[in-house]
mmCIF file of N, CA and C in Angstrom:
data_model
loop_
_atom_site.group_PDB
_atom_site.id
_atom_site.type_symbol
_atom_site.label_atom_id
_atom_site.label_comp_id
_atom_site.label_asym_id
_atom_site.label_seq_id
_atom_site.Cartn_x
_atom_site.Cartn_y
_atom_site.Cartn_z
ATOM 1 N N MET A 1 -21.790 14.974 -5.948
ATOM 2 C CA MET A 1 -20.722 14.312 -6.675
ATOM 3 C C MET A 1 -20.417 15.110 -7.943
ATOM 4 N N ALA A 2 -19.149 15.169 -8.283
ATOM 5 C CA ALA A 2 -18.722 15.915 -9.467
ATOM 6 C C ALA A 2 -19.305 15.292 -10.732
ATOM 7 N N LYS A 3 -19.668 16.155 -11.688
ATOM 8 C CA LYS A 3 -20.195 15.654 -12.957
ATOM 9 C C LYS A 3 -19.081 15.276 -13.914
ATOM 10 N N ASN A 4 -17.901 15.824 -13.714
ATOM 11 C CA ASN A 4 -16.744 15.506 -14.556
ATOM 12 C C ASN A 4 -15.602 15.046 -13.667
ATOM 13 N N THR A 5 -14.898 14.049 -14.120
ATOM 14 C CA THR A 5 -13.754 13.554 -13.368
ATOM 15 C C THR A 5 -12.724 13.018 -14.347
ATOM 16 N N ASP A 6 -11.472 13.100 -13.965
ATOM 17 C CA ASP A 6 -10.407 12.586 -14.828
ATOM 18 C C ASP A 6 -10.276 11.071 -14.722
ATOM 19 N N VAL A 7 -10.468 10.553 -13.515
ATOM 20 C CA VAL A 7 -10.253 9.125 -13.257
ATOM 21 C C VAL A 7 -11.379 8.595 -12.387
ATOM 22 N N ILE A 8 -11.848 7.406 -12.706
ATOM 23 C CA ILE A 8 -12.804 6.706 -11.856
ATOM 24 C C ILE A 8 -12.078 5.523 -11.240
ATOM 25 N N ILE A 9 -12.174 5.408 -9.926
ATOM 26 C CA ILE A 9 -11.526 4.321 -9.192
ATOM 27 C C ILE A 9 -12.620 3.447 -8.607
ATOM 28 N N VAL A 10 -12.561 2.159 -8.898
ATOM 29 C CA VAL A 10 -13.546 1.218 -8.371
ATOM 30 C C VAL A 10 -12.960 0.567 -7.126
ATOM 31 N N GLY A 11 -13.574 0.840 -5.997
ATOM 32 C CA GLY A 11 -13.123 0.268 -4.732
ATOM 33 C C GLY A 11 -12.566 1.321 -3.805
ATOM 34 N N GLY A 12 -13.171 1.445 -2.635
ATOM 35 C CA GLY A 12 -12.767 2.453 -1.658
ATOM 36 C C GLY A 12 -12.007 1.869 -0.488
ATOM 37 N N GLY A 13 -11.158 0.908 -0.785
ATOM 38 C CA GLY A 13 -10.297 0.361 0.259
ATOM 39 C C GLY A 13 -9.005 1.156 0.346
ATOM 40 N N VAL A 14 -8.037 0.582 1.003
ATOM 41 C CA VAL A 14 -6.750 1.262 1.189
ATOM 42 C C VAL A 14 -6.126 1.632 -0.150
ATOM 43 N N ILE A 15 -6.123 0.714 -1.098
ATOM 44 C CA ILE A 15 -5.483 0.978 -2.391
ATOM 45 C C ILE A 15 -6.251 2.034 -3.172
ATOM 46 N N GLY A 16 -7.569 1.873 -3.282
ATOM 47 C CA GLY A 16 -8.367 2.845 -4.026
ATOM 48 C C GLY A 16 -8.261 4.248 -3.452
ATOM 49 N N CYS A 17 -8.341 4.359 -2.135
ATOM 50 C CA CYS A 17 -8.233 5.674 -1.493
ATOM 51 C C CYS A 17 -6.826 6.248 -1.629
ATOM 52 N N SER A 18 -5.825 5.396 -1.559
ATOM 53 C CA SER A 18 -4.441 5.862 -1.733
ATOM 54 C C SER A 18 -4.210 6.386 -3.138
ATOM 55 N N ILE A 19 -4.768 5.684 -4.119
ATOM 56 C CA ILE A 19 -4.638 6.143 -5.505
ATOM 57 C C ILE A 19 -5.324 7.497 -5.668
ATOM 58 N N ALA A 20 -6.530 7.636 -5.136
ATOM 59 C CA ALA A 20 -7.251 8.912 -5.233
ATOM 60 C C ALA A 20 -6.459 10.034 -4.570
ATOM 61 N N TYR A 21 -5.874 9.757 -3.429
ATOM 62 C CA TYR A 21 -5.073 10.753 -2.704
ATOM 63 C C TYR A 21 -3.863 11.183 -3.527
ATOM 64 N N GLN A 22 -3.149 10.213 -4.081
ATOM 65 C CA GLN A 22 -1.958 10.538 -4.871
ATOM 66 C C GLN A 22 -2.328 11.323 -6.135
ATOM 67 N N LEU A 23 -3.432 10.961 -6.763
ATOM 68 C CA LEU A 23 -3.883 11.711 -7.943
ATOM 69 C C LEU A 23 -4.252 13.144 -7.566
ATOM 70 N N ALA A 24 -4.948 13.314 -6.452
ATOM 71 C CA ALA A 24 -5.344 14.657 -6.007
ATOM 72 C C ALA A 24 -4.125 15.528 -5.748
ATOM 73 N N LYS A 25 -3.069 14.943 -5.206
ATOM 74 C CA LYS A 25 -1.842 15.714 -4.963
ATOM 75 C C LYS A 25 -1.232 16.219 -6.268
ATOM 76 N N GLN A 26 -1.554 15.537 -7.365
ATOM 77 C CA GLN A 26 -1.039 15.946 -8.673
ATOM 78 C C GLN A 26 -2.049 16.792 -9.447
ATOM 79 N N GLY A 27 -3.149 17.143 -8.805
ATOM 80 C CA GLY A 27 -4.154 17.978 -9.457
ATOM 81 C C GLY A 27 -5.072 17.218 -10.395
ATOM 82 N N ILE A 28 -5.141 15.912 -10.248
ATOM 83 C CA ILE A 28 -5.989 15.079 -11.101
ATOM 84 C C ILE A 28 -7.238 14.711 -10.307
ATOM 85 N N SER A 29 -8.401 15.014 -10.878
ATOM 86 C CA SER A 29 -9.641 14.709 -10.165
ATOM 87 C C SER A 29 -9.961 13.223 -10.280
ATOM 88 N N ALA A 30 -10.466 12.668 -9.197
ATOM 89 C CA ALA A 30 -10.814 11.249 -9.174
ATOM 90 C C ALA A 30 -12.110 11.061 -8.408
ATOM 91 N N THR A 31 -12.900 10.123 -8.868
ATOM 92 C CA THR A 31 -14.112 9.721 -8.176
ATOM 93 C C THR A 31 -13.938 8.269 -7.766
ATOM 94 N N VAL A 32 -14.143 7.998 -6.484
ATOM 95 C CA VAL A 32 -14.010 6.638 -5.962
ATOM 96 C C VAL A 32 -15.408 6.044 -5.822
ATOM 97 N N LEU A 33 -15.622 4.909 -6.466
ATOM 98 C CA LEU A 33 -16.895 4.202 -6.369
ATOM 99 C C LEU A 33 -16.746 3.063 -5.366
ATOM 100 N N GLU A 34 -17.612 3.040 -4.372
ATOM 101 C CA GLU A 34 -17.559 2.005 -3.334
ATOM 102 C C GLU A 34 -18.983 1.579 -3.026
ATOM 103 N N ARG A 35 -19.267 0.294 -3.093
ATOM 104 C CA ARG A 35 -20.646 -0.174 -2.877
ATOM 105 C C ARG A 35 -21.076 -0.124 -1.412
ATOM 106 N N GLY A 36 -20.119 -0.210 -0.505
ATOM 107 C CA GLY A 36 -20.435 -0.152 0.922
ATOM 108 C C GLY A 36 -19.774 1.056 1.543
ATOM 109 N N GLN A 37 -19.297 0.889 2.765
ATOM 110 C CA GLN A 37 -18.558 1.956 3.429
ATOM 111 C C GLN A 37 -17.093 1.870 3.024
ATOM 112 N N PHE A 38 -16.437 3.008 2.956
ATOM 113 C CA PHE A 38 -15.020 3.026 2.623
ATOM 114 C C PHE A 38 -14.238 2.212 3.652
ATOM 115 N N GLY A 39 -13.363 1.365 3.160
ATOM 116 C CA GLY A 39 -12.523 0.553 4.033
ATOM 117 C C GLY A 39 -13.236 -0.619 4.678
ATOM 118 N N SER A 40 -14.455 -0.932 4.232
ATOM 119 C CA SER A 40 -15.228 -1.983 4.900
ATOM 120 C C SER A 40 -15.053 -3.364 4.277
ATOM 121 N N GLY A 41 -14.381 -3.441 3.135
ATOM 122 C CA GLY A 41 -14.182 -4.740 2.488
ATOM 123 C C GLY A 41 -12.930 -5.421 2.997
ATOM 124 N N ALA A 42 -12.090 -5.838 2.076
ATOM 125 C CA ALA A 42 -10.854 -6.543 2.441
ATOM 126 C C ALA A 42 -9.952 -5.684 3.328
ATOM 127 N N SER A 43 -9.908 -4.380 3.068
ATOM 128 C CA SER A 43 -9.049 -3.494 3.871
ATOM 129 C C SER A 43 -9.457 -3.490 5.335
ATOM 130 N N GLY A 44 -10.744 -3.573 5.595
ATOM 131 C CA GLY A 44 -11.223 -3.556 6.968
ATOM 132 C C GLY A 44 -11.093 -4.892 7.679
ATOM 133 N N ALA A 45 -10.803 -5.945 6.915
ATOM 134 C CA ALA A 45 -10.717 -7.280 7.506
ATOM 135 C C ALA A 45 -9.282 -7.757 7.697
ATOM 136 N N THR A 46 -8.308 -6.972 7.271
ATOM 137 C CA THR A 46 -6.915 -7.405 7.386
ATOM 138 C C THR A 46 -6.345 -7.029 8.742
ATOM 139 N N ALA A 47 -5.184 -7.577 9.008
ATOM 140 C CA ALA A 47 -4.491 -7.251 10.260
ATOM 141 C C ALA A 47 -3.691 -5.968 10.129
ATOM 142 N N GLY A 48 -3.686 -5.374 8.954
ATOM 143 C CA GLY A 48 -2.939 -4.139 8.749
ATOM 144 C C GLY A 48 -1.453 -4.363 8.560
ATOM 145 N N VAL A 49 -1.086 -5.566 8.189
ATOM 146 C CA VAL A 49 0.323 -5.899 8.015
ATOM 147 C C VAL A 49 0.735 -5.632 6.574
ATOM 148 N N ILE A 50 1.830 -4.930 6.419
ATOM 149 C CA ILE A 50 2.408 -4.709 5.094
ATOM 150 C C ILE A 50 3.475 -5.773 4.926
ATOM 151 N N GLY A 51 3.211 -6.738 4.078
ATOM 152 C CA GLY A 51 4.089 -7.900 3.953
ATOM 153 C C GLY A 51 5.445 -7.584 3.365
ATOM 154 N N PRO A 52 6.453 -8.278 3.865
ATOM 155 C CA PRO A 52 7.796 -8.117 3.314
ATOM 156 C C PRO A 52 7.902 -8.778 1.947
ATOM 157 N N LEU A 53 8.961 -8.452 1.246
ATOM 158 C CA LEU A 53 9.141 -8.948 -0.119
ATOM 159 C C LEU A 53 9.963 -10.223 -0.192
ATOM 160 N N TRP A 54 10.125 -10.944 0.897
ATOM 161 C CA TRP A 54 10.962 -12.133 0.850
ATOM 162 C C TRP A 54 10.395 -13.206 -0.060
ATOM 163 N N HIS A 55 9.095 -13.184 -0.308
ATOM 164 C CA HIS A 55 8.478 -14.203 -1.154
ATOM 165 C C HIS A 55 8.504 -13.837 -2.636
ATOM 166 N N VAL A 56 8.957 -12.636 -2.976
ATOM 167 C CA VAL A 56 9.020 -12.198 -4.372
ATOM 168 C C VAL A 56 10.377 -12.572 -4.943
ATOM 169 N N ASP A 57 10.358 -13.246 -6.066
ATOM 170 C CA ASP A 57 11.597 -13.644 -6.732
ATOM 171 C C ASP A 57 12.306 -12.396 -7.247
ATOM 172 N N PRO A 58 13.544 -12.111 -6.752
ATOM 173 C CA PRO A 58 14.255 -10.913 -7.212
ATOM 174 C C PRO A 58 14.575 -10.941 -8.702
ATOM 175 N N ASN A 59 14.451 -12.121 -9.329
ATOM 176 C CA ASN A 59 14.656 -12.205 -10.778
ATOM 177 C C ASN A 59 13.497 -11.579 -11.547
ATOM 178 N N HIS A 60 12.351 -11.426 -10.887
ATOM 179 C CA HIS A 60 11.229 -10.707 -11.488
ATOM 180 C C HIS A 60 11.406 -9.233 -11.130
ATOM 181 N N LYS A 61 12.340 -8.607 -11.793
ATOM 182 C CA LYS A 61 12.813 -7.272 -11.428
ATOM 183 C C LYS A 61 11.697 -6.229 -11.341
ATOM 184 N N ALA A 62 10.794 -6.218 -12.294
ATOM 185 C CA ALA A 62 9.740 -5.195 -12.292
ATOM 186 C C ALA A 62 8.863 -5.313 -11.045
ATOM 187 N N VAL A 63 8.472 -6.528 -10.688
ATOM 188 C CA VAL A 63 7.628 -6.738 -9.508
ATOM 189 C C VAL A 63 8.406 -6.394 -8.244
ATOM 190 N N PHE A 64 9.653 -6.846 -8.181
ATOM 191 C CA PHE A 64 10.493 -6.581 -7.015
ATOM 192 C C PHE A 64 10.713 -5.080 -6.832
ATOM 193 N N ASP A 65 11.052 -4.384 -7.924
ATOM 194 C CA ASP A 65 11.288 -2.939 -7.851
ATOM 195 C C ASP A 65 10.026 -2.181 -7.443
ATOM 196 N N LEU A 66 8.882 -2.601 -7.964
ATOM 197 C CA LEU A 66 7.618 -1.957 -7.603
ATOM 198 C C LEU A 66 7.333 -2.146 -6.113
ATOM 199 N N GLY A 67 7.551 -3.350 -5.615
ATOM 200 C CA GLY A 67 7.347 -3.609 -4.192
ATOM 201 C C GLY A 67 8.277 -2.793 -3.316
ATOM 202 N N MET A 68 9.532 -2.695 -3.718
ATOM 203 C CA MET A 68 10.499 -1.912 -2.949
ATOM 204 C C MET A 68 10.110 -0.435 -2.938
ATOM 205 N N ARG A 69 9.677 0.079 -4.068
ATOM 206 C CA ARG A 69 9.262 1.487 -4.140
ATOM 207 C C ARG A 69 8.038 1.726 -3.255
ATOM 208 N N SER A 70 7.131 0.773 -3.253
ATOM 209 C CA SER A 70 5.952 0.883 -2.406
ATOM 210 C C SER A 70 6.345 0.961 -0.935
ATOM 211 N N LEU A 71 7.275 0.107 -0.520
ATOM 212 C CA LEU A 71 7.734 0.130 0.872
ATOM 213 C C LEU A 71 8.390 1.460 1.227
ATOM 214 N N GLU A 72 9.083 2.059 0.266
ATOM 215 C CA GLU A 72 9.735 3.350 0.507
ATOM 216 C C GLU A 72 8.718 4.462 0.735
ATOM 217 N N LEU A 73 7.539 4.332 0.138
ATOM 218 C CA LEU A 73 6.529 5.388 0.215
ATOM 219 C C LEU A 73 5.736 5.392 1.521
ATOM 220 N N PHE A 74 5.681 4.272 2.227
ATOM 221 C CA PHE A 74 4.850 4.198 3.435
ATOM 222 C C PHE A 74 5.233 5.215 4.501
ATOM 223 N N PRO A 75 6.513 5.387 4.853
ATOM 224 C CA PRO A 75 6.835 6.395 5.875
ATOM 225 C C PRO A 75 6.409 7.807 5.466
ATOM 226 N N GLU A 76 6.568 8.129 4.191
ATOM 227 C CA GLU A 76 6.158 9.450 3.695
ATOM 228 C C GLU A 76 4.647 9.630 3.826
ATOM 229 N N LEU A 77 3.892 8.615 3.445
ATOM 230 C CA LEU A 77 2.434 8.688 3.553
ATOM 231 C C LEU A 77 2.007 8.785 5.015
ATOM 232 N N ALA A 78 2.647 8.015 5.888
ATOM 233 C CA ALA A 78 2.317 8.068 7.318
ATOM 234 C C ALA A 78 2.551 9.465 7.874
ATOM 235 N N SER A 79 3.621 10.106 7.440
ATOM 236 C CA SER A 79 3.927 11.463 7.884
ATOM 237 C C SER A 79 2.869 12.455 7.396
ATOM 238 N N GLU A 80 2.469 12.328 6.133
ATOM 239 C CA GLU A 80 1.444 13.216 5.581
ATOM 240 C C GLU A 80 0.112 13.026 6.305
ATOM 241 N N LEU A 81 -0.230 11.787 6.595
ATOM 242 C CA LEU A 81 -1.479 11.522 7.314
ATOM 243 C C LEU A 81 -1.430 12.103 8.720
ATOM 244 N N ALA A 82 -0.284 11.981 9.384
ATOM 245 C CA ALA A 82 -0.129 12.534 10.734
ATOM 246 C C ALA A 82 -0.310 14.049 10.721
ATOM 247 N N GLU A 83 0.232 14.712 9.692
ATOM 248 C CA GLU A 83 0.065 16.166 9.567
ATOM 249 C C GLU A 83 -1.401 16.542 9.397
ATOM 250 N N ALA A 84 -2.191 15.638 8.817
ATOM 251 C CA ALA A 84 -3.620 15.889 8.612
ATOM 252 C C ALA A 84 -4.453 15.448 9.815
ATOM 253 N N GLY A 85 -3.778 14.987 10.878
ATOM 254 C CA GLY A 85 -4.489 14.589 12.084
ATOM 255 C C GLY A 85 -4.932 13.138 12.117
ATOM 256 N N VAL A 86 -4.424 12.336 11.194
ATOM 257 C CA VAL A 86 -4.772 10.913 11.149
ATOM 258 C C VAL A 86 -3.573 10.110 11.627
ATOM 259 N N ASN A 87 -3.784 9.241 12.600
ATOM 260 C CA ASN A 87 -2.703 8.394 13.089
ATOM 261 C C ASN A 87 -2.817 7.019 12.439
ATOM 262 N N PRO A 88 -1.976 6.737 11.438
ATOM 263 C CA PRO A 88 -2.060 5.435 10.775
ATOM 264 C C PRO A 88 -1.416 4.310 11.584
ATOM 265 N N GLU A 89 -0.801 4.657 12.713
ATOM 266 C CA GLU A 89 -0.127 3.687 13.575
ATOM 267 C C GLU A 89 0.909 2.872 12.808
ATOM 268 N N PHE A 90 1.578 3.522 11.873
ATOM 269 C CA PHE A 90 2.596 2.855 11.056
ATOM 270 C C PHE A 90 3.856 2.621 11.874
ATOM 271 N N GLN A 91 4.342 1.400 11.842
ATOM 272 C CA GLN A 91 5.594 1.046 12.493
ATOM 273 C C GLN A 91 6.437 0.267 11.494
ATOM 274 N N HIS A 92 7.612 0.776 11.204
ATOM 275 C CA HIS A 92 8.508 0.100 10.263
ATOM 276 C C HIS A 92 9.309 -0.942 11.032
ATOM 277 N N ARG A 93 9.059 -2.188 10.752
ATOM 278 C CA ARG A 93 9.729 -3.294 11.422
ATOM 279 C C ARG A 93 10.412 -4.173 10.380
ATOM 280 N N GLY A 94 11.291 -4.999 10.844
ATOM 281 C CA GLY A 94 11.973 -5.949 9.964
ATOM 282 C C GLY A 94 11.304 -7.312 10.018
ATOM 283 N N ILE A 95 12.035 -8.304 9.580
ATOM 284 C CA ILE A 95 11.532 -9.671 9.582
ATOM 285 C C ILE A 95 12.667 -10.603 9.977
ATOM 286 N N LEU A 96 12.321 -11.643 10.674
ATOM 287 C CA LEU A 96 13.282 -12.674 11.036
ATOM 288 C C LEU A 96 12.932 -13.910 10.230
ATOM 289 N N LYS A 97 13.848 -14.347 9.410
ATOM 290 C CA LYS A 97 13.630 -15.544 8.601
ATOM 291 C C LYS A 97 14.678 -16.563 9.000
ATOM 292 N N VAL A 98 14.240 -17.742 9.384
ATOM 293 C CA VAL A 98 15.131 -18.786 9.875
ATOM 294 C C VAL A 98 15.437 -19.766 8.752
ATOM 295 N N ALA A 99 16.709 -20.133 8.640
ATOM 296 C CA ALA A 99 17.140 -21.143 7.671
ATOM 297 C C ALA A 99 17.422 -22.438 8.424
ATOM 298 N N PHE A 100 16.894 -23.536 7.913
ATOM 299 C CA PHE A 100 17.063 -24.829 8.563
ATOM 300 C C PHE A 100 18.075 -25.726 7.858
ATOM 301 N N ASN A 101 18.531 -25.308 6.686
ATOM 302 C CA ASN A 101 19.534 -26.095 5.966
ATOM 303 C C ASN A 101 20.352 -25.163 5.081
ATOM 304 N N GLN A 102 21.386 -25.698 4.459
ATOM 305 C CA GLN A 102 22.299 -24.873 3.663
ATOM 306 C C GLN A 102 21.599 -24.237 2.462
ATOM 307 N N ALA A 103 20.682 -24.960 1.845
ATOM 308 C CA ALA A 103 19.962 -24.399 0.692
ATOM 309 C C ALA A 103 19.180 -23.152 1.107
ATOM 310 N N GLN A 104 18.570 -23.194 2.279
ATOM 311 C CA GLN A 104 17.828 -22.031 2.764
ATOM 312 C C GLN A 104 18.769 -20.900 3.156
ATOM 313 N N VAL A 105 19.937 -21.250 3.690
ATOM 314 C CA VAL A 105 20.952 -20.229 3.995
ATOM 315 C C VAL A 105 21.363 -19.527 2.713
ATOM 316 N N ASP A 106 21.574 -20.296 1.651
ATOM 317 C CA ASP A 106 21.982 -19.721 0.366
ATOM 318 C C ASP A 106 20.921 -18.775 -0.191
ATOM 319 N N GLU A 107 19.645 -19.064 0.075
ATOM 320 C CA GLU A 107 18.557 -18.197 -0.392
ATOM 321 C C GLU A 107 18.545 -16.864 0.335
ATOM 322 N N LEU A 108 19.005 -16.871 1.590
ATOM 323 C CA LEU A 108 19.011 -15.635 2.364
ATOM 324 C C LEU A 108 20.013 -14.676 1.779
#
């Protein structure tokens, strides 16, 4: 393990490893601390679904914009992983949301 590092990341799940990867692409050294195996916590127990932003209030602009930017990055990351021989099995799909009354139609 390196004796010097620019950033320490606690947690070796999808988010922690993604942060380390993005930092490395920028030439920033990072050390990921994980108490178990990488990806064995919450990341290993999920269905692998990247949730849509329909539940985020668009009036919370910063959160909404961050979520949208995150969604934009997934295809790029999937492509980079594929070039490295990793198949993330990423599939960009939409969502079907049903409205049962006029108020719900207006929300759509």
